[in-house]
PDB file of N, CA, C and O in Angstrom:
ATOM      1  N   UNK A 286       0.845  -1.177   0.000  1.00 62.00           N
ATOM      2  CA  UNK A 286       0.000   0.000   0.000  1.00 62.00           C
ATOM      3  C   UNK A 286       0.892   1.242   0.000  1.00 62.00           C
ATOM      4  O   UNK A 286       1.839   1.409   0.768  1.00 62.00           O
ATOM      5  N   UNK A 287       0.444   2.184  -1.044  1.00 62.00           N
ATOM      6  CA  UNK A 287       1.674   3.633  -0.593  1.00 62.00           C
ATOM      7  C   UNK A 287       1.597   4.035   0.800  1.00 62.00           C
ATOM      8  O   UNK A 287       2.553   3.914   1.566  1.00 62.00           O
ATOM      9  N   UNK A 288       0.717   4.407   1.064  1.00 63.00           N
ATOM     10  CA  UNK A 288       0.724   5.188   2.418  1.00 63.00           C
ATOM     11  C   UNK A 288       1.480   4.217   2.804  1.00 63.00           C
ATOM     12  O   UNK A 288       2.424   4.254   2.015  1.00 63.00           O
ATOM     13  N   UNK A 289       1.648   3.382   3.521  1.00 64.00           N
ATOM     14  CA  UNK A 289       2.439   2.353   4.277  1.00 64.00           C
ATOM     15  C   UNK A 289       3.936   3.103   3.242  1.00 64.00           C
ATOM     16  O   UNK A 289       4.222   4.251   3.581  1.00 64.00           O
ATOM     17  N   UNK A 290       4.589   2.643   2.369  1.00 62.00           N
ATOM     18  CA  UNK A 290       5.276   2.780   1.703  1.00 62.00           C
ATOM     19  C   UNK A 290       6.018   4.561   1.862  1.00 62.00           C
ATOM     20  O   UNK A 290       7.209   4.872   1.833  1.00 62.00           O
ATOM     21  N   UNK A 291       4.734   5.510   2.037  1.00 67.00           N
ATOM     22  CA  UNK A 291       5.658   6.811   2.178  1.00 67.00           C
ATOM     23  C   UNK A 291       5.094   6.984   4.094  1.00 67.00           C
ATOM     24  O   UNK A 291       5.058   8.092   4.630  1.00 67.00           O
ATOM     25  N   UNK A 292       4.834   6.087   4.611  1.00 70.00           N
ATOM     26  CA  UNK A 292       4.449   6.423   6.053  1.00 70.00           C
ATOM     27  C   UNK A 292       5.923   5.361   6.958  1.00 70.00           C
ATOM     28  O   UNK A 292       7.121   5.479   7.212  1.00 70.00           O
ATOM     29  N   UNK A 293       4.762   4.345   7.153  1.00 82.00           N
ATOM     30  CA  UNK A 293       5.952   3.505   8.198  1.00 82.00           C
ATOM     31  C   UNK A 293       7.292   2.731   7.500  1.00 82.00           C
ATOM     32  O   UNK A 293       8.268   2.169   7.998  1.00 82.00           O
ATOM     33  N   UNK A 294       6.885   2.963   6.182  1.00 83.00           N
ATOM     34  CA  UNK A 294       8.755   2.274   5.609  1.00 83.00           C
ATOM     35  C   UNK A 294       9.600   2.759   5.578  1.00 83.00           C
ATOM     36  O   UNK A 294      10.681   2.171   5.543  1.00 83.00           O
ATOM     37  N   UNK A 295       9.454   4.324   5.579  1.00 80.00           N
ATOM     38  CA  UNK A 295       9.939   5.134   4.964  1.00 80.00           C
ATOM     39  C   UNK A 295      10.192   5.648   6.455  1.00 80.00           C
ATOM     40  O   UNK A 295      11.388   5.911   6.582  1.00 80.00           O
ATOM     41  N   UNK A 296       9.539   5.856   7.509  1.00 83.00           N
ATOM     42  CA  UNK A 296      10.611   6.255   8.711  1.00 83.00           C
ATOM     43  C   UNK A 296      11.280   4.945   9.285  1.00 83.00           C
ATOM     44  O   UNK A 296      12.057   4.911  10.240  1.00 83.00           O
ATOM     45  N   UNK A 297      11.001   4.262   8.806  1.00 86.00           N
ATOM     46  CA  UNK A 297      11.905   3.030   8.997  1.00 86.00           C
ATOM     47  C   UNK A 297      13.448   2.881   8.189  1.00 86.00           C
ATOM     48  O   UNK A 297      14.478   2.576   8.790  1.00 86.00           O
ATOM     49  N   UNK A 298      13.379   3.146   6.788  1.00 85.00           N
ATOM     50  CA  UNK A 298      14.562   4.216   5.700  1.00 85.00           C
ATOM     51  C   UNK A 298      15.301   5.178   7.209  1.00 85.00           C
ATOM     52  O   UNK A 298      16.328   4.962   7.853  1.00 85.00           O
ATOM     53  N   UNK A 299      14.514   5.978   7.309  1.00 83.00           N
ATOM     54  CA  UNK A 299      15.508   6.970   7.853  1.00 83.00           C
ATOM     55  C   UNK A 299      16.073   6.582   9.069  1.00 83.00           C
ATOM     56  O   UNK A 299      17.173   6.964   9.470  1.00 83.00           O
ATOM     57  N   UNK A 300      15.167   5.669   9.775  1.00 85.00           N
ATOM     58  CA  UNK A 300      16.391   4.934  11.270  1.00 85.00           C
ATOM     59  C   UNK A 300      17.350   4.082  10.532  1.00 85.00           C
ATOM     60  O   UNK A 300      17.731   3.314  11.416  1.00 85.00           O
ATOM     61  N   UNK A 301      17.920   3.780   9.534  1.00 86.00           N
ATOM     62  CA  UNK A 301      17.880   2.714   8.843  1.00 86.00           C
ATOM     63  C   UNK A 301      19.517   3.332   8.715  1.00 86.00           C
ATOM     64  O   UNK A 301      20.569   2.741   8.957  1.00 86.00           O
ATOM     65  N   UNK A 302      19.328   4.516   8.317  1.00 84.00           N
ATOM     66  CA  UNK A 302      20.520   5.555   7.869  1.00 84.00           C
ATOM     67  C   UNK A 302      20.243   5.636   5.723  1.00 84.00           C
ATOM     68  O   UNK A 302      21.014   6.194   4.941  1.00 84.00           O
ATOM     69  N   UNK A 303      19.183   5.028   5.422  1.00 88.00           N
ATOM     70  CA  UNK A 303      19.313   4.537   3.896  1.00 88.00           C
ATOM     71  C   UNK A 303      19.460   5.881   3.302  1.00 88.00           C
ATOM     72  O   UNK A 303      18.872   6.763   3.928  1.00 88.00           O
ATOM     73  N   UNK A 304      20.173   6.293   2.128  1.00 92.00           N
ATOM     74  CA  UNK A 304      20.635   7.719   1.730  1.00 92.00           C
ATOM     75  C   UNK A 304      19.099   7.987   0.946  1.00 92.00           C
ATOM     76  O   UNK A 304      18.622   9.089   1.216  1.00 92.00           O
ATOM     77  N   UNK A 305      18.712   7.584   0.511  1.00 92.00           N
ATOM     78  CA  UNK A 305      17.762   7.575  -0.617  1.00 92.00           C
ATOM     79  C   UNK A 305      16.477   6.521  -0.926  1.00 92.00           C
ATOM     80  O   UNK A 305      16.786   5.331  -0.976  1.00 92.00           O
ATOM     81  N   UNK A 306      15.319   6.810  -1.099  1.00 90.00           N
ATOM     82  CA  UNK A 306      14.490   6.248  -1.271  1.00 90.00           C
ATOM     83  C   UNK A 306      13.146   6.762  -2.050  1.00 90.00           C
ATOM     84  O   UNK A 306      12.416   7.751  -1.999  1.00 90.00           O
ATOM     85  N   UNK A 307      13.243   5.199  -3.015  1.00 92.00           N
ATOM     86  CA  UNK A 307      12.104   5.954  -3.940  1.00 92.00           C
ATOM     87  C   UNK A 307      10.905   4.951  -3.616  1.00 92.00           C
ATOM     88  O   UNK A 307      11.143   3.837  -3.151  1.00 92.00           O
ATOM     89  N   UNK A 308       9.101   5.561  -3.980  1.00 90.00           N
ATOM     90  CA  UNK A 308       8.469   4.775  -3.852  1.00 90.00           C
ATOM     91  C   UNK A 308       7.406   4.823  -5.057  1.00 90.00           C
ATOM     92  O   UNK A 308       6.992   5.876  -5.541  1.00 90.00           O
ATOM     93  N   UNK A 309       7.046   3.619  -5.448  1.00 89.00           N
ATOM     94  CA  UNK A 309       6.777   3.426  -7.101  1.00 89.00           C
ATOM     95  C   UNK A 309       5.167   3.298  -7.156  1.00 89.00           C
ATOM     96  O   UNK A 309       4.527   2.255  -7.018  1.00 89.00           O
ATOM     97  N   UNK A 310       4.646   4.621  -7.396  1.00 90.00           N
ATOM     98  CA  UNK A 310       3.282   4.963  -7.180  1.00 90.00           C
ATOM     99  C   UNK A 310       2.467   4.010  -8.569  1.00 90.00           C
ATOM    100  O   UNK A 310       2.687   4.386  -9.721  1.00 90.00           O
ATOM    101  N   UNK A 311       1.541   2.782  -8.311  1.00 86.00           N
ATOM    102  CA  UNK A 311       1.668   2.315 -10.420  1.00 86.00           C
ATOM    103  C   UNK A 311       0.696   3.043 -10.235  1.00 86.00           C
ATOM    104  O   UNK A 311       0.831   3.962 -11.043  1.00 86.00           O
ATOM    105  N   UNK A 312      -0.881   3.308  -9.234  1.00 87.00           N
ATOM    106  CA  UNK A 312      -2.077   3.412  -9.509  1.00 87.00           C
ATOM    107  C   UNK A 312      -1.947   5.261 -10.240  1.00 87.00           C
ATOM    108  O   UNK A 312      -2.820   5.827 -10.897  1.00 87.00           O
ATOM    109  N   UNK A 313      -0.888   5.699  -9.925  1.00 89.00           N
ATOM    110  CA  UNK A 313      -0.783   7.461 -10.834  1.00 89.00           C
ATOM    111  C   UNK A 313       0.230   7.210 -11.367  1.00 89.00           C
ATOM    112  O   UNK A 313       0.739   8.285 -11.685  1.00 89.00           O
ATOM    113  N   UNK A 314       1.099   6.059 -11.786  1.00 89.00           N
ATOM    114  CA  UNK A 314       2.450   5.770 -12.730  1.00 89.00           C
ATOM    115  C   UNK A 314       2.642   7.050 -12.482  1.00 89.00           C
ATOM    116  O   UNK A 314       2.053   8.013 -12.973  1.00 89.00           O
ATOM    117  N   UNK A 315       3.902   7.013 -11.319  1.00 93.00           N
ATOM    118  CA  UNK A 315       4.719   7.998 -10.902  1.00 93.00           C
ATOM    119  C   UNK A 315       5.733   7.356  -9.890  1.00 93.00           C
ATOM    120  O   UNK A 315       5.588   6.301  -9.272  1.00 93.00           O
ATOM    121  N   UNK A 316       6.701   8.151  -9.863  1.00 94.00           N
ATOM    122  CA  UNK A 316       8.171   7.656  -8.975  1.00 94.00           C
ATOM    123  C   UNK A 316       8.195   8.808  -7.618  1.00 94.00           C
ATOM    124  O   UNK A 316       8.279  10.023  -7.801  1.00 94.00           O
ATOM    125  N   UNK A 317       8.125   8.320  -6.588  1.00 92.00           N
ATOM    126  CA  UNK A 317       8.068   9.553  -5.634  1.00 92.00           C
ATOM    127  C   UNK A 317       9.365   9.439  -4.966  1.00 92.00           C
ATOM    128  O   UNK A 317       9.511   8.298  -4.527  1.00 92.00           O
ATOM    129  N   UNK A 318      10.166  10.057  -4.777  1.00 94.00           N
ATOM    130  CA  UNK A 318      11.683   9.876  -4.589  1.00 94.00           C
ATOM    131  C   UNK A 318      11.837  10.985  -3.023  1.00 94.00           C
ATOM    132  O   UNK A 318      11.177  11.998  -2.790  1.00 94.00           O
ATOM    133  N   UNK A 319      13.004  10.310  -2.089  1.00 92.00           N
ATOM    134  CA  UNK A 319      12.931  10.785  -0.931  1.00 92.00           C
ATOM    135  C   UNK A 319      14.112  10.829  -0.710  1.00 92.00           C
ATOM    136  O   UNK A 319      14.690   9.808  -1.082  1.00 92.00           O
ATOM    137  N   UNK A 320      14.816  11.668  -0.204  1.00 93.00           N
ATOM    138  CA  UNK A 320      16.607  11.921   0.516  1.00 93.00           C
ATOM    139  C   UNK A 320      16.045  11.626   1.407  1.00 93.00           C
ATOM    140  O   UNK A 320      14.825  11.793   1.443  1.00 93.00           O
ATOM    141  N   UNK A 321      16.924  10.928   2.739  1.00 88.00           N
ATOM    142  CA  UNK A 321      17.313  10.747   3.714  1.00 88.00           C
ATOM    143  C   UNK A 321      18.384  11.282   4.199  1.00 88.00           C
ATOM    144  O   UNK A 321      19.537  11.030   3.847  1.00 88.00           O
ATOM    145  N   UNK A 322      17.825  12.492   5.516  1.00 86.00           N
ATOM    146  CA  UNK A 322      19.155  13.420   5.504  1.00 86.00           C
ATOM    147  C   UNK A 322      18.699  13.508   7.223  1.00 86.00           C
ATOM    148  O   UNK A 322      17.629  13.086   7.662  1.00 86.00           O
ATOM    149  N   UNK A 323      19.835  14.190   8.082  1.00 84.00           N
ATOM    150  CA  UNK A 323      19.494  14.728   9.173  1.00 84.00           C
ATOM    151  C   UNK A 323      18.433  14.746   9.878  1.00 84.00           C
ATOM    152  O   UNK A 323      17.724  15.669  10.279  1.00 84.00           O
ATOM    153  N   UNK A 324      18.349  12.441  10.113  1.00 77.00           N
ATOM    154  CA  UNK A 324      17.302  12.327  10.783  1.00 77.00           C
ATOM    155  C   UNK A 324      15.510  12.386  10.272  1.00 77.00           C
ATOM    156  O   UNK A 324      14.505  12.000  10.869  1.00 77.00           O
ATOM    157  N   UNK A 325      15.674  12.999   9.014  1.00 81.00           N
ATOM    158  CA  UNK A 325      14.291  13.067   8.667  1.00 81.00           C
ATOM    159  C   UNK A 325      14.300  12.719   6.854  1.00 81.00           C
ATOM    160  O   UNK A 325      15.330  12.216   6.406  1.00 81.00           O
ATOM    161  N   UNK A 326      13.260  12.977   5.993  1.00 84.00           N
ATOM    162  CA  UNK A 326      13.576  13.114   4.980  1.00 84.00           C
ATOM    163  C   UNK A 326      12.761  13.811   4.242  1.00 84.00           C
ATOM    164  O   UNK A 326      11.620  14.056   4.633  1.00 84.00           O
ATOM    165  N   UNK A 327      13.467  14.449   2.462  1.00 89.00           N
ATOM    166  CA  UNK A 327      12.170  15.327   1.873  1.00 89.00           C
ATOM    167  C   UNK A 327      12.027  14.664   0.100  1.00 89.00           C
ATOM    168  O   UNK A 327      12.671  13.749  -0.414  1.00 89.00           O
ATOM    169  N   UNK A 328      11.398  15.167  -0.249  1.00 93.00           N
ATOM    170  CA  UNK A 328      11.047  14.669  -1.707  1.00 93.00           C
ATOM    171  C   UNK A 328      12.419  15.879  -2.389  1.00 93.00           C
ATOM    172  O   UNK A 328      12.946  16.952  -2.095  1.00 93.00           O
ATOM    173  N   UNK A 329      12.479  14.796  -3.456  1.00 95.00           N
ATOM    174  CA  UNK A 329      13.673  15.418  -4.188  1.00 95.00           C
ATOM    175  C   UNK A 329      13.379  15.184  -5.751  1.00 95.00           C
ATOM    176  O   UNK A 329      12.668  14.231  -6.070  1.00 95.00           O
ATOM    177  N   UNK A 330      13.873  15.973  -6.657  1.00 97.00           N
ATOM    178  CA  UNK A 330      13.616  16.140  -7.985  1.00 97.00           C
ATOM    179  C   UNK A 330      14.865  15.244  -9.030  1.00 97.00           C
ATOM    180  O   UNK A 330      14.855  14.779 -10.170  1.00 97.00           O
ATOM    181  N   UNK A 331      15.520  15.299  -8.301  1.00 97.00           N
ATOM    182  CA  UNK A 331      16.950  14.323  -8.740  1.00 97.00           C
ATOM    183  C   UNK A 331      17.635  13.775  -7.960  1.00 97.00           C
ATOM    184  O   UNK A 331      17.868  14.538  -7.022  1.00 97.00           O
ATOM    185  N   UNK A 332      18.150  12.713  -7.830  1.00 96.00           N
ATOM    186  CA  UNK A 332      18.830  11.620  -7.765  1.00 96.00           C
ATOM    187  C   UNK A 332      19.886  12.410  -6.887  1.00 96.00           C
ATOM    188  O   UNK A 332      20.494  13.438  -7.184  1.00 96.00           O
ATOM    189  N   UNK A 333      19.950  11.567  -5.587  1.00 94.00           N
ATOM    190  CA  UNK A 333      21.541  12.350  -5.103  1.00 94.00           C
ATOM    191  C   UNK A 333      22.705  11.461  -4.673  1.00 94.00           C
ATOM    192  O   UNK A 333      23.801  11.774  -4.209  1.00 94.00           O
ATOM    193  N   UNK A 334      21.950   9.763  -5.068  1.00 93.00           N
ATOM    194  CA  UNK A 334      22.686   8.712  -5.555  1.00 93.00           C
ATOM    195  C   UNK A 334      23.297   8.909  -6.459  1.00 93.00           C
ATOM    196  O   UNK A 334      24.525   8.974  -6.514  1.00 93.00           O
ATOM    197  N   UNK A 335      22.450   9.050  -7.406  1.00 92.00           N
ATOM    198  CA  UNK A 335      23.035   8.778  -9.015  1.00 92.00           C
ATOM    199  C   UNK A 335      22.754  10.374  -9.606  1.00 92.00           C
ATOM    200  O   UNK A 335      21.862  10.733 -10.375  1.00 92.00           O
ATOM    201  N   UNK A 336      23.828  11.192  -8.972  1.00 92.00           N
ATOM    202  CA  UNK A 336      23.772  12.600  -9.281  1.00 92.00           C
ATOM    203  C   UNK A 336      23.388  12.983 -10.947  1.00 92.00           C
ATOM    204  O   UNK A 336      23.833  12.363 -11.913  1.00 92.00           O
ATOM    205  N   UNK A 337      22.651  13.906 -10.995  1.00 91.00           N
ATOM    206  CA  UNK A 337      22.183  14.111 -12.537  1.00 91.00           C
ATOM    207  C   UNK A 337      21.241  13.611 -13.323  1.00 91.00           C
ATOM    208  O   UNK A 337      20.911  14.060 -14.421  1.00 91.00           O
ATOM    209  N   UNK A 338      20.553  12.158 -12.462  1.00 92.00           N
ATOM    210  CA  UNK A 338      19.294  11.588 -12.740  1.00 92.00           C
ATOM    211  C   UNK A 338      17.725  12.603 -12.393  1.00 92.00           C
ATOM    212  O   UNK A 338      16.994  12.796 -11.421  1.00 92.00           O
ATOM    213  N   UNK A 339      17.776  12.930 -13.450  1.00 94.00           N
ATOM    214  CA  UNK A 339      16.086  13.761 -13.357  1.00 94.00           C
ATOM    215  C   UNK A 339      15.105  12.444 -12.788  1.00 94.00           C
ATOM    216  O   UNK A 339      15.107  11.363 -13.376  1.00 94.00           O
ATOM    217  N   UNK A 340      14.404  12.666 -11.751  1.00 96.00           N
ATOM    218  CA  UNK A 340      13.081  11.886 -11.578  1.00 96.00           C
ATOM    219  C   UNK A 340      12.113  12.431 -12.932  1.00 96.00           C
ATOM    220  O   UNK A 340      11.434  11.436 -13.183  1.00 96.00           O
ATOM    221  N   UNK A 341      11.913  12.983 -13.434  1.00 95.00           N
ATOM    222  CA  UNK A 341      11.093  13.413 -14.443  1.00 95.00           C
ATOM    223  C   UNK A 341      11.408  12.727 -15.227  1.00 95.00           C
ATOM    224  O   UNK A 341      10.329  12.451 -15.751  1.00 95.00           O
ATOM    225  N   UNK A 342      12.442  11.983 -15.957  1.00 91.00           N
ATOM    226  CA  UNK A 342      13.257  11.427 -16.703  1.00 91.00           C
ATOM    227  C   UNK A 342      12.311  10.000 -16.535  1.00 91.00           C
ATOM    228  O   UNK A 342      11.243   9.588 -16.986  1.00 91.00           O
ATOM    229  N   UNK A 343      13.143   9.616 -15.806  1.00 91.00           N
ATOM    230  CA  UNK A 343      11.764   7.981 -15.105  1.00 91.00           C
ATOM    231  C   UNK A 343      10.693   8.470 -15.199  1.00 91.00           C
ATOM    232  O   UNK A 343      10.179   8.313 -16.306  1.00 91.00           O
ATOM    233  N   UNK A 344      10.083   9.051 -14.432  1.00 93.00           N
ATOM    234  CA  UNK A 344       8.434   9.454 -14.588  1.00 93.00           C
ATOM    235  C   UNK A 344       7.575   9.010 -16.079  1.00 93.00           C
ATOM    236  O   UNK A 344       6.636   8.279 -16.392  1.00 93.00           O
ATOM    237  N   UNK A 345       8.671  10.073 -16.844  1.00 91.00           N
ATOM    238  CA  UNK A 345       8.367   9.738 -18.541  1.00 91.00           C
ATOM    239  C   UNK A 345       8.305   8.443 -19.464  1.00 91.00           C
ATOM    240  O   UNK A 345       7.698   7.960 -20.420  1.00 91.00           O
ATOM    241  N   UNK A 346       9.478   8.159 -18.422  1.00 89.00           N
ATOM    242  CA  UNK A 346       9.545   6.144 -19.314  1.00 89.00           C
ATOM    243  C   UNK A 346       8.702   5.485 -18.651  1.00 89.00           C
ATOM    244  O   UNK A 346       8.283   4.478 -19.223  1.00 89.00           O
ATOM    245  N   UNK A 347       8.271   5.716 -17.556  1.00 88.00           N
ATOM    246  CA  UNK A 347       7.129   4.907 -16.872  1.00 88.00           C
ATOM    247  C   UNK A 347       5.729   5.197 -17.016  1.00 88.00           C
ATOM    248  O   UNK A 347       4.836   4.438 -16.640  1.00 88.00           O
ATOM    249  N   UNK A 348       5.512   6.598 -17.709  1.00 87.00           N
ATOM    250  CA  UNK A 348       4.129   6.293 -18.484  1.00 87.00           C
ATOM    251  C   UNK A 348       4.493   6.113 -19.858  1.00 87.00           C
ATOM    252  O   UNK A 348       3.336   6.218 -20.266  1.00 87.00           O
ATOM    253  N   UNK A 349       5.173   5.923 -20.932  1.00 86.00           N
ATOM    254  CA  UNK A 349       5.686   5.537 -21.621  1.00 86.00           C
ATOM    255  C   UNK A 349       5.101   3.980 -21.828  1.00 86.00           C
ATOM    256  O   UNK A 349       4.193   3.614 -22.574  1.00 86.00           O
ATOM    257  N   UNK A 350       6.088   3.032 -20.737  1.00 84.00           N
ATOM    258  CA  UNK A 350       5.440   1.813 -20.521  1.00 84.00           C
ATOM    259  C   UNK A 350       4.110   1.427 -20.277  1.00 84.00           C
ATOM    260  O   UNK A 350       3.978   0.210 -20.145  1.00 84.00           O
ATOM    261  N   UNK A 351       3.039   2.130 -20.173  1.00 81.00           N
ATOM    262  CA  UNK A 351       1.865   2.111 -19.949  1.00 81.00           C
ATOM    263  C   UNK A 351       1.239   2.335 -21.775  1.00 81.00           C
ATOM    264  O   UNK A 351       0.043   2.341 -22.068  1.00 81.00           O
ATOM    265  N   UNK A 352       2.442   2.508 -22.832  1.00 80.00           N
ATOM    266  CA  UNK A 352       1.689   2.987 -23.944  1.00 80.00           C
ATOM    267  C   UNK A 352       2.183   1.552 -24.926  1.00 80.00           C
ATOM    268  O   UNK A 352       1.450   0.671 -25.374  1.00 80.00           O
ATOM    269  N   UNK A 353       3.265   1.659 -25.021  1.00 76.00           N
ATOM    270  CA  UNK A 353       4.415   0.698 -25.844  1.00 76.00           C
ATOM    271  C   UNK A 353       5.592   0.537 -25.572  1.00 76.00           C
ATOM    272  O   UNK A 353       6.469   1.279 -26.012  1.00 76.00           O
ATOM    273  N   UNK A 354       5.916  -0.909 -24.450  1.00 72.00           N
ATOM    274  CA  UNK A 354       6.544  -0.426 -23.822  1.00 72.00           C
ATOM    275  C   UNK A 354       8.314  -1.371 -24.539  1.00 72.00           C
ATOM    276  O   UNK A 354       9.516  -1.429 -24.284  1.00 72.00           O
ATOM    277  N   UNK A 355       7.528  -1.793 -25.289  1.00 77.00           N
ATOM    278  CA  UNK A 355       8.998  -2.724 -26.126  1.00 77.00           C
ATOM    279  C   UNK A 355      10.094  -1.177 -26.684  1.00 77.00           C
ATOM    280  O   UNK A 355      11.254  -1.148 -27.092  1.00 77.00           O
ATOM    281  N   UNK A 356       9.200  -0.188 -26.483  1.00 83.00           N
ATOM    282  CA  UNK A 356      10.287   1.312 -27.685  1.00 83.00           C
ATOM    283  C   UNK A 356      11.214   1.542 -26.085  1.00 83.00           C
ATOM    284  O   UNK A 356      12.412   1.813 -26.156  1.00 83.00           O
ATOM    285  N   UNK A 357      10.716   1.442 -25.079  1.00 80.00           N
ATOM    286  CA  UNK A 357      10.703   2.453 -23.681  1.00 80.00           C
ATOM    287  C   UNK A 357      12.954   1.827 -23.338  1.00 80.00           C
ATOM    288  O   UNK A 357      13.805   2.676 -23.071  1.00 80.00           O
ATOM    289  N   UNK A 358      13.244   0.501 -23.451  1.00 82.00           N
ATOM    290  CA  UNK A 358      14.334   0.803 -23.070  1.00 82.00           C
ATOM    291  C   UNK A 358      15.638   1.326 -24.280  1.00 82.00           C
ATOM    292  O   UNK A 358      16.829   1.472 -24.004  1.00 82.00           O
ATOM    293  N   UNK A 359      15.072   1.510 -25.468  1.00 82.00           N
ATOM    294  CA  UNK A 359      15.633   2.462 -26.483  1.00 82.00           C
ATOM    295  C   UNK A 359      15.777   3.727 -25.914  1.00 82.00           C
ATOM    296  O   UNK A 359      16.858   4.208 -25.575  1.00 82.00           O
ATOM    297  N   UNK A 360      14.521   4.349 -25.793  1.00 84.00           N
ATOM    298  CA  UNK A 360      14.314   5.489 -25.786  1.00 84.00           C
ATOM    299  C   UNK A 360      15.345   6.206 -24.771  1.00 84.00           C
ATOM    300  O   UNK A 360      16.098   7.126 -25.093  1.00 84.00           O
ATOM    301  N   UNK A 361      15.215   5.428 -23.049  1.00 82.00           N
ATOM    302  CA  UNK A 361      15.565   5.702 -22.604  1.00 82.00           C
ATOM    303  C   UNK A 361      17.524   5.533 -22.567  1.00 82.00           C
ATOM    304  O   UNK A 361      18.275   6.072 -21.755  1.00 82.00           O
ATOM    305  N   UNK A 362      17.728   5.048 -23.181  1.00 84.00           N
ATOM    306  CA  UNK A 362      18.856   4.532 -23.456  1.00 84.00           C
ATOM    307  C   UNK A 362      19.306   6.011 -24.332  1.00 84.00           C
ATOM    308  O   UNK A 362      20.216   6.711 -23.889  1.00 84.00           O
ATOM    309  N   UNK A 363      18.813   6.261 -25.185  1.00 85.00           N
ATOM    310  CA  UNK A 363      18.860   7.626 -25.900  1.00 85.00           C
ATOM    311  C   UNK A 363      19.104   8.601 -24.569  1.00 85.00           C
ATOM    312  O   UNK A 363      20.227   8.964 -24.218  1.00 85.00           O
ATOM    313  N   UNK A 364      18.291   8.841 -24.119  1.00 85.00           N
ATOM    314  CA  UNK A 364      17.842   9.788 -23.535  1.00 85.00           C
ATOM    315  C   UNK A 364      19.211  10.213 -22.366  1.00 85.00           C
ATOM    316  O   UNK A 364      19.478  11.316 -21.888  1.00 85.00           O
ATOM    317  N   UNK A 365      20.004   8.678 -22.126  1.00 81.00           N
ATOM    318  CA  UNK A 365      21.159   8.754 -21.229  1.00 81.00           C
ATOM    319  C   UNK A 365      22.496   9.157 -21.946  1.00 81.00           C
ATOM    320  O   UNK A 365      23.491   9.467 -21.291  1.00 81.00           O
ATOM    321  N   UNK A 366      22.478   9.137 -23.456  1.00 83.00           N
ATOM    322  CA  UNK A 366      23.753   9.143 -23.985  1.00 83.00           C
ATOM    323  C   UNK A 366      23.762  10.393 -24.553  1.00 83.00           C
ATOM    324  O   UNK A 366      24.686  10.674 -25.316  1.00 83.00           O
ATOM    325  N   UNK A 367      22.499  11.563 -24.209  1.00 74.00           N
ATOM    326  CA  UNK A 367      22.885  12.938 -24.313  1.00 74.00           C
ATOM    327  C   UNK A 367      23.580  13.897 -23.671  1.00 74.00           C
ATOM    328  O   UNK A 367      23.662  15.027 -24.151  1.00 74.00           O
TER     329      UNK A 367
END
């Protein structure tokens, strides 16, 4: 269930020490992405794992996959070698 997923897992992530955490919304095909910082955590727009990763980036290939999804690891494959 999300709520579970952005409620008790997710302060469970942050006792945890985990740097980063994403949670994979399918019923609005969306990526909700979380830093883990100083004890607490906030939603973040990019990647601070994998510095330079747009969440918007995923977002896109993941409704993408909801259309045709045999094009989706091309595309995105493109989309990394710019």
């Amino acid at each position: 269930m999300i709520a579970d997923d952005q409620g008790e897992k997710r302060l469970m992530y942050e006792d945890m020490g985990i740097p980063e955490y994403w949670v994979l919304d399918v019923q609005n095909v969306q990526i909700i992405p979380f830093i883990i910082e100083n004890g607490g955590s906030r939603r973040i727009n990019e990647s601070q794992v994998l510095p330079g990763l747009q969440i918007s980036l995923l977002n896109e290939a993941l409704r993408k996959t909801r259309l045709d999804h045999s094009q989706v690891c091309a595309w995105l494959l493109s989309q990394f070698q710019q």
